[in-house]
Amino acid sequence: MAKTILALNNLHPLGLDGLEDGFTVLRLGREHDPENAIQAHQNDIVGIVASVGNTVSAKLIEALPNLEIISNFAVGVDNIDLAAADRRGVVVTNTPDVLTTDTADIALSLILCAARRIVEADAYVRVGKWHGGAMRLGTSLSGKTCGIVGLGRIGQAIAARAAAFDMRILYHGRTAKTHVPYEFCSSLHDMAAQSDFLVLACAGGAETKHLVDEGILEALGEKGYLINIARGSVVDQDALLIALQNKSLAGAGLDVYDNEPNVPESLFSMDNVVLLPHIGSATMETRRKMAQLVIDNIKAHFNGDPVKTPVAA
Ligand code: NDP
Ligand code: DGY
């Protein structure tokens, strides 16, 4: 049996070559008939490389009798059926820590761009509107309240950055943290009502699906901004579109959406939103480190060593 790694993602910019010395790499993107290719190698596939948007379903996991590891090129693992992997004893790994600061930087960029109208201001200069007078005023960050949903690795890095901008920090999650100087809010609704910027940095998946619904957006209110670097699924996107259209929300900064890369067209004409194409971790430096971790985890597993970054079952 040729030990085969099924690559649903190509690990740009590092690439998959680092796996070639020990494995046959089945690059699914190069196959004319992907389903057929998987079937043909069904018994050889011992590992999967996946990322955001590459669904690793129970059906796929169950179809691969010799699968041992799923190495995700992302910290979020909501693309993987973890319960199915656990049932089969398949190890799952992700890429925590190495992407924390870059992703937190993007959250702060979204806050700044939304509040200070930076994207709009750039266009204002380019199209010559400045000659017609000054543009609309923005909103200060200093002294405002930043409510963070999910004070994990990235949430804490966002908090440190927002605190450096003289913002008051609140956070909501399943549990209060003992080691942080920020105020815990057990009620997301109460935190939203107190927040000028509600920043989503929690895990995706079933547990957080539509955590931010119409009621939370209403509590955030017409002076509030929603910033999402977590997952599109955390927000009820239809409710968000309505709130933005009605101006019952001041604005939004979004890096993630339902059903990426499809972004609702109604957002394109709104001047109170900033839209990014899921670039939280998208720097050369970080993507290289993430890709290396993906490869290192697979190699460690098949060398009989502990994987570096396991996802708890
Ligand atoms: P962590 O595991 O460190 O943090 C996840 C946080 O989510 C925890 O603080 C946890 O809080 C919180 N959480 C989990 N379930 C709930 C819930 N039901 N309600 C409220 N909070 C909850 O992960 P990271 O900080 O490393 O990453 C967080 C997420 O950011 C990833 O899962 C991914 O989806 C997203 N991400 C997006 C990127 C992008 O490019 N836009 C890049 C990288 C990550 P507690 O334990 O207190 O409940
Ligand atoms: C993640 O790691 O979860 C991001 O969404 C992609 O880097």
Coordinates of C-alpha atoms and ligand atoms in Angstrom, one line a residue:
M1 CA 0.0 0.0 0.0
A2 CA 1.4 3.5 -1.0
K3 CA 0.8 5.6 2.1
T4 CA -1.3 8.4 0.6
I5 CA -2.1 11.9 1.9
L6 CA -5.3 13.3 0.4
A7 CA -4.6 17.0 -0.1
L8 CA -7.8 19.0 -0.2
N9 CA -5.7 22.2 0.2
N10 CA -2.3 23.0 -1.4
L11 CA -0.7 24.7 1.7
H12 CA 0.2 27.9 -0.2
P13 CA 2.8 29.4 -0.1
L14 CA 4.9 26.5 1.3
G15 CA 3.2 23.8 -0.8
L16 CA 3.0 20.1 -0.2
D17 CA 6.4 19.0 -1.4
G18 CA 7.6 18.5 2.2
L19 CA 5.3 15.5 2.3
E20 CA 6.6 13.8 -0.9
D21 CA 9.6 12.1 0.8
G22 CA 7.4 9.8 2.9
F23 CA 4.0 9.8 1.1
T24 CA 2.2 9.8 -2.1
V25 CA 0.3 13.1 -2.2
L26 CA -3.0 13.0 -4.0
R27 CA -3.7 16.7 -4.9
L28 CA -7.4 16.7 -5.3
G29 CA -7.4 20.1 -7.1
R30 CA -5.5 18.5 -10.0
E31 CA -7.9 15.7 -10.5
H32 CA -10.6 15.8 -13.2
D33 CA -12.9 13.6 -11.3
P34 CA -12.2 14.1 -7.6
E35 CA -14.7 11.6 -6.3
N36 CA -13.4 8.9 -8.6
A37 CA -9.8 9.7 -7.5
I38 CA -10.7 9.3 -3.8
Q39 CA -12.4 6.1 -4.5
A40 CA -9.5 4.7 -6.5
H41 CA -7.1 5.4 -3.5
Q42 CA -9.7 4.7 -0.8
N43 CA -7.5 2.0 0.9
D44 CA -4.3 3.9 0.6
I45 CA -5.3 7.2 2.1
V46 CA -3.9 7.5 5.6
G47 CA -4.0 11.3 6.1
I48 CA -6.0 14.3 4.9
V49 CA -4.8 17.9 4.6
A50 CA -7.7 20.3 4.7
S51 CA -8.6 23.9 5.5
V52 CA -11.4 26.4 5.7
G53 CA -14.0 25.5 3.0
N54 CA -12.8 21.9 2.7
T55 CA -15.5 19.9 4.3
V56 CA -14.3 16.7 5.9
S57 CA -17.6 14.9 6.5
A58 CA -18.5 11.8 8.3
K59 CA -19.1 10.2 4.9
L60 CA -15.6 10.9 3.8
I61 CA -14.1 9.8 7.0
E62 CA -16.1 6.5 7.0
A63 CA -15.1 5.9 3.4
L64 CA -11.4 5.8 4.2
P65 CA -10.7 2.6 6.2
N66 CA -7.0 3.4 6.8
L67 CA -7.3 7.1 7.7
E68 CA -5.3 8.0 10.7
I69 CA -4.9 11.8 10.8
I70 CA -6.6 15.0 9.5
S71 CA -4.2 17.8 9.6
N72 CA -6.1 21.1 9.3
F73 CA -4.4 24.2 7.7
A74 CA -6.4 26.5 10.1
V75 CA -7.0 26.8 13.8
G76 CA -10.8 26.6 13.3
V77 CA -11.9 23.0 12.8
D78 CA -15.6 23.6 12.1
N79 CA -15.0 22.2 8.6
I80 CA -14.3 18.7 10.1
D81 CA -16.8 16.3 11.6
L82 CA -15.0 15.9 14.8
A83 CA -17.4 13.4 16.3
A84 CA -17.0 11.1 13.2
A85 CA -13.2 11.4 13.5
D86 CA -13.3 10.6 17.2
R87 CA -15.5 7.5 16.6
R88 CA -12.9 6.2 14.1
G89 CA -10.0 7.1 16.4
V90 CA -8.7 9.5 13.8
V91 CA -6.3 12.2 15.1
V92 CA -7.2 15.8 14.3
T93 CA -4.6 18.6 14.4
N94 CA -4.9 22.4 13.7
T95 CA -2.6 25.5 13.6
P96 CA -3.0 27.5 16.8
D97 CA -0.8 30.3 18.1
V98 CA 1.2 31.0 14.9
L99 CA -1.7 33.0 13.4
T100 CA -2.9 34.7 16.6
T101 CA -1.2 38.1 16.2
D102 CA -1.9 38.5 12.4
T103 CA -5.6 37.7 13.0
A104 CA -5.9 40.1 15.9
D105 CA -4.3 42.8 13.7
I106 CA -7.0 42.2 11.1
A107 CA -9.7 42.6 13.8
L108 CA -8.2 45.9 14.8
S109 CA -7.9 47.0 11.2
L110 CA -11.6 46.3 10.8
I111 CA -12.4 48.3 13.9
L112 CA -10.3 51.2 12.6
C113 CA -11.5 51.0 9.1
A114 CA -15.2 50.9 10.1
A115 CA -15.0 53.6 12.8
R116 CA -12.7 56.0 10.9
R117 CA -14.2 55.3 7.5
I118 CA -10.8 54.6 6.1
V119 CA -11.9 52.6 3.0
E120 CA -14.5 55.3 2.2
A121 CA -11.9 58.0 2.8
D122 CA -9.4 56.4 0.3
A123 CA -12.1 56.3 -2.4
Y124 CA -13.0 59.9 -1.5
V125 CA -9.5 61.1 -2.5
R126 CA -9.2 58.9 -5.5
V127 CA -12.5 59.9 -7.2
G128 CA -11.9 63.6 -6.5
K129 CA -14.7 64.1 -4.0
W130 CA -12.4 66.1 -1.7
H131 CA -12.7 69.1 -4.0
G132 CA -16.4 69.2 -3.1
G133 CA -15.7 69.5 0.7
A134 CA -14.7 67.4 3.6
M135 CA -16.1 63.9 4.1
R136 CA -18.4 62.8 6.9
L137 CA -16.9 62.5 10.4
G138 CA -16.0 59.2 11.9
T139 CA -16.1 57.7 15.4
S140 CA -13.3 57.7 18.0
L141 CA -12.0 54.5 19.5
S142 CA -10.6 56.1 22.6
G143 CA -12.9 55.7 25.6
K144 CA -15.3 53.4 23.7
T145 CA -16.2 49.9 24.9
C146 CA -15.0 46.8 23.0
G147 CA -17.0 43.6 23.8
I148 CA -15.2 40.5 22.7
V149 CA -17.0 37.2 22.2
G150 CA -14.5 34.4 22.9
L151 CA -11.5 35.5 24.9
G152 CA -9.2 32.7 23.6
R153 CA -5.8 33.2 22.1
I154 CA -7.0 35.6 19.4
G155 CA -9.6 37.2 21.6
Q156 CA -6.9 38.0 24.2
A157 CA -4.6 39.5 21.5
I158 CA -7.5 41.6 20.3
A159 CA -8.1 42.8 23.8
A160 CA -4.5 43.8 24.3
R161 CA -4.5 45.8 21.1
A162 CA -7.9 47.5 21.8
A163 CA -6.7 48.3 25.3
A164 CA -3.7 50.1 23.7
F165 CA -6.2 52.2 21.9
D166 CA -7.6 53.3 25.3
M167 CA -10.8 51.2 24.9
R168 CA -12.6 49.6 27.8
I169 CA -12.7 45.8 27.3
L170 CA -15.5 43.4 28.2
Y171 CA -15.7 39.8 27.2
H172 CA -18.2 36.9 26.9
G173 CA -17.6 33.2 26.7
R174 CA -18.6 30.0 28.3
T175 CA -16.3 30.6 31.3
A176 CA -14.8 33.6 33.1
K177 CA -11.0 33.7 32.9
T178 CA -9.1 34.1 36.2
H179 CA -5.9 35.6 34.7
V180 CA -7.2 38.6 32.7
P181 CA -7.8 42.2 33.7
Y182 CA -11.0 42.5 31.7
E183 CA -14.6 42.3 32.9
F184 CA -16.5 39.1 32.2
C185 CA -20.2 39.3 31.0
S186 CA -22.1 36.1 31.4
S187 CA -24.9 37.6 29.3
L188 CA -24.0 38.3 25.6
H189 CA -27.1 40.5 25.4
D190 CA -25.9 42.7 28.3
M191 CA -22.4 42.9 26.8
A192 CA -23.8 43.9 23.4
A193 CA -25.9 46.6 25.0
Q194 CA -22.8 48.0 26.7
S195 CA -20.5 47.7 23.6
D196 CA -19.7 50.2 20.9
F197 CA -17.8 47.5 19.1
L198 CA -18.8 43.8 19.4
V199 CA -15.9 41.7 18.2
L200 CA -16.5 38.0 17.4
A201 CA -13.4 35.8 18.1
C202 CA -15.0 32.6 19.2
A203 CA -14.9 29.1 17.6
G204 CA -17.4 28.3 14.8
G205 CA -19.5 25.2 14.6
A206 CA -22.9 24.1 15.9
E207 CA -22.3 25.4 19.4
T208 CA -21.9 29.1 18.3
K209 CA -24.2 29.0 15.3
H210 CA -26.2 32.3 15.2
L211 CA -25.0 33.3 18.7
V212 CA -25.4 36.8 17.3
D213 CA -29.0 37.0 16.2
E214 CA -31.5 39.8 15.8
G215 CA -31.8 40.4 19.5
I216 CA -28.1 40.8 20.0
L217 CA -27.8 43.2 17.0
E218 CA -30.7 45.2 18.5
A219 CA -28.9 45.4 21.8
L220 CA -25.7 46.6 20.1
G221 CA -27.9 49.3 18.5
E222 CA -27.6 52.1 16.1
K223 CA -24.3 53.4 17.5
G224 CA -22.7 49.9 17.5
Y225 CA -20.4 48.2 15.1
L226 CA -20.2 44.4 14.6
I227 CA -16.7 43.1 13.8
N228 CA -16.4 39.4 12.8
I229 CA -13.2 37.5 12.3
A230 CA -14.5 34.3 13.8
R231 CA -16.8 32.5 11.3
G232 CA -19.8 33.6 9.3
S233 CA -22.0 31.0 11.0
V234 CA -21.7 32.8 14.4
V235 CA -23.9 35.6 13.0
D236 CA -27.5 35.3 11.6
Q237 CA -26.4 36.9 8.3
D238 CA -30.0 37.8 7.2
A239 CA -30.6 39.6 10.5
L240 CA -27.3 41.5 10.0
L241 CA -28.2 42.5 6.5
I242 CA -31.5 43.9 7.7
A243 CA -29.9 45.8 10.6
L244 CA -27.3 47.3 8.3
Q245 CA -29.9 48.2 5.7
N246 CA -32.2 49.8 8.3
K247 CA -29.2 51.6 9.9
S248 CA -30.2 50.1 13.2
L249 CA -26.5 49.2 13.4
A250 CA -23.8 51.8 12.8
G251 CA -21.7 49.5 10.7
A252 CA -19.8 46.3 10.4
G253 CA -16.3 45.0 9.6
L254 CA -16.4 41.5 8.2
D255 CA -13.6 39.0 7.3
V256 CA -15.9 36.0 7.3
Y257 CA -19.3 35.1 5.9
D258 CA -21.8 32.3 5.5
N259 CA -21.0 30.2 2.4
E260 CA -17.7 31.8 1.4
P261 CA -16.6 33.0 -1.0
N262 CA -20.2 34.1 -1.8
V263 CA -20.8 37.4 -0.1
P264 CA -24.4 38.9 -0.2
E265 CA -24.4 41.5 -3.0
S266 CA -26.5 43.8 -1.0
L267 CA -23.4 44.5 1.2
F268 CA -21.5 45.8 -1.8
S269 CA -23.4 49.1 -2.0
M270 CA -23.4 49.8 1.7
D271 CA -21.0 52.5 2.9
N272 CA -21.3 51.4 6.5
V273 CA -19.5 48.1 6.0
V274 CA -15.9 47.0 5.4
L275 CA -15.5 43.7 3.6
L276 CA -12.4 41.5 3.6
P277 CA -12.0 38.1 1.9
H278 CA -11.1 36.0 5.0
I279 CA -7.5 37.2 5.4
G280 CA -7.1 37.0 9.1
S281 CA -4.0 34.8 8.8
A282 CA -3.1 35.7 5.3
T283 CA 0.5 36.8 5.5
M284 CA 3.5 35.0 3.9
E285 CA 5.1 34.6 7.3
T286 CA 2.1 33.1 9.1
R287 CA 0.9 30.9 6.2
R288 CA 4.3 29.4 6.0
K289 CA 4.3 28.6 9.7
M290 CA 0.8 27.1 9.5
A291 CA 1.8 25.0 6.5
Q292 CA 4.9 23.7 8.3
L293 CA 2.8 22.7 11.3
V294 CA 0.4 20.8 9.0
I295 CA 3.4 18.9 7.6
D296 CA 5.1 18.4 10.9
N297 CA 2.0 17.1 12.5
I298 CA 1.6 14.4 9.8
K299 CA 5.2 13.4 10.0
A300 CA 5.2 13.3 13.8
H301 CA 2.2 11.0 13.7
F302 CA 3.7 8.5 11.3
N303 CA 7.0 8.6 13.1
G304 CA 5.2 7.5 16.2
D305 CA 5.8 10.8 18.0
P306 CA 3.2 13.0 19.6
V307 CA 1.6 15.4 17.2
K308 CA 2.5 19.1 17.9
T309 CA -1.0 20.6 18.0
P310 CA -3.8 18.1 18.6
V311 CA -7.4 19.1 18.7
A312 CA -9.1 17.7 21.8
A313 CA -11.8 15.2 20.8
Ligands
NDP1 P1 -9.3 29.5 21.0 O1 -9.7 28.1 21.2 O2 -8.1 30.0 21.8 O3 -10.5 30.4 21.4 C1 -11.8 30.1 21.1 C2 -12.7 30.9 22.0 O4 -14.1 30.6 21.6 C3 -12.6 30.5 23.5 O5 -12.2 31.6 24.2 C4 -14.0 30.0 23.8 O6 -14.3 30.7 25.0 C5 -14.8 30.6 22.8 N1 -16.1 29.9 22.6 C6 -16.2 28.6 22.3 N2 -17.5 28.3 22.3 C7 -18.2 29.4 22.7 C8 -19.5 29.6 23.0 N3 -20.5 28.7 22.8 N4 -19.9 30.9 23.4 C9 -18.9 31.9 23.5 N5 -17.6 31.6 23.3 C10 -17.3 30.4 22.9 O7 -9.1 29.8 19.5 P2 -8.4 30.9 18.7 O8 -8.5 32.2 19.5 O9 -7.1 30.5 18.3 O10 -9.3 31.1 17.4 C11 -10.7 31.4 17.5 C12 -11.4 31.3 16.2 O11 -11.0 32.4 15.3 C13 -11.1 30.1 15.4 O12 -11.9 29.0 15.8 C14 -11.5 30.5 14.0 O13 -12.9 30.2 13.7 C15 -11.3 32.0 14.0 N6 -10.2 32.4 13.2 C16 -10.4 33.2 12.1 C17 -9.3 33.6 11.3 C18 -9.6 34.5 10.1 O14 -8.8 34.4 9.2 N7 -10.6 35.3 10.1 C19 -7.9 33.2 11.6 C20 -7.8 32.4 12.8 C21 -8.9 32.0 13.5 P3 -14.5 29.8 26.4 O15 -13.5 28.7 26.4 O16 -14.3 30.8 27.5 O17 -15.9 29.4 26.3
DGY2 C1 -8.4 29.7 10.8 O1 -7.2 29.4 11.0 O2 -9.3 29.2 11.4 C2 -8.6 30.8 9.7 O3 -10.0 31.0 9.5 C3 -7.9 30.6 8.5 O4 -6.5 30.8 8.7

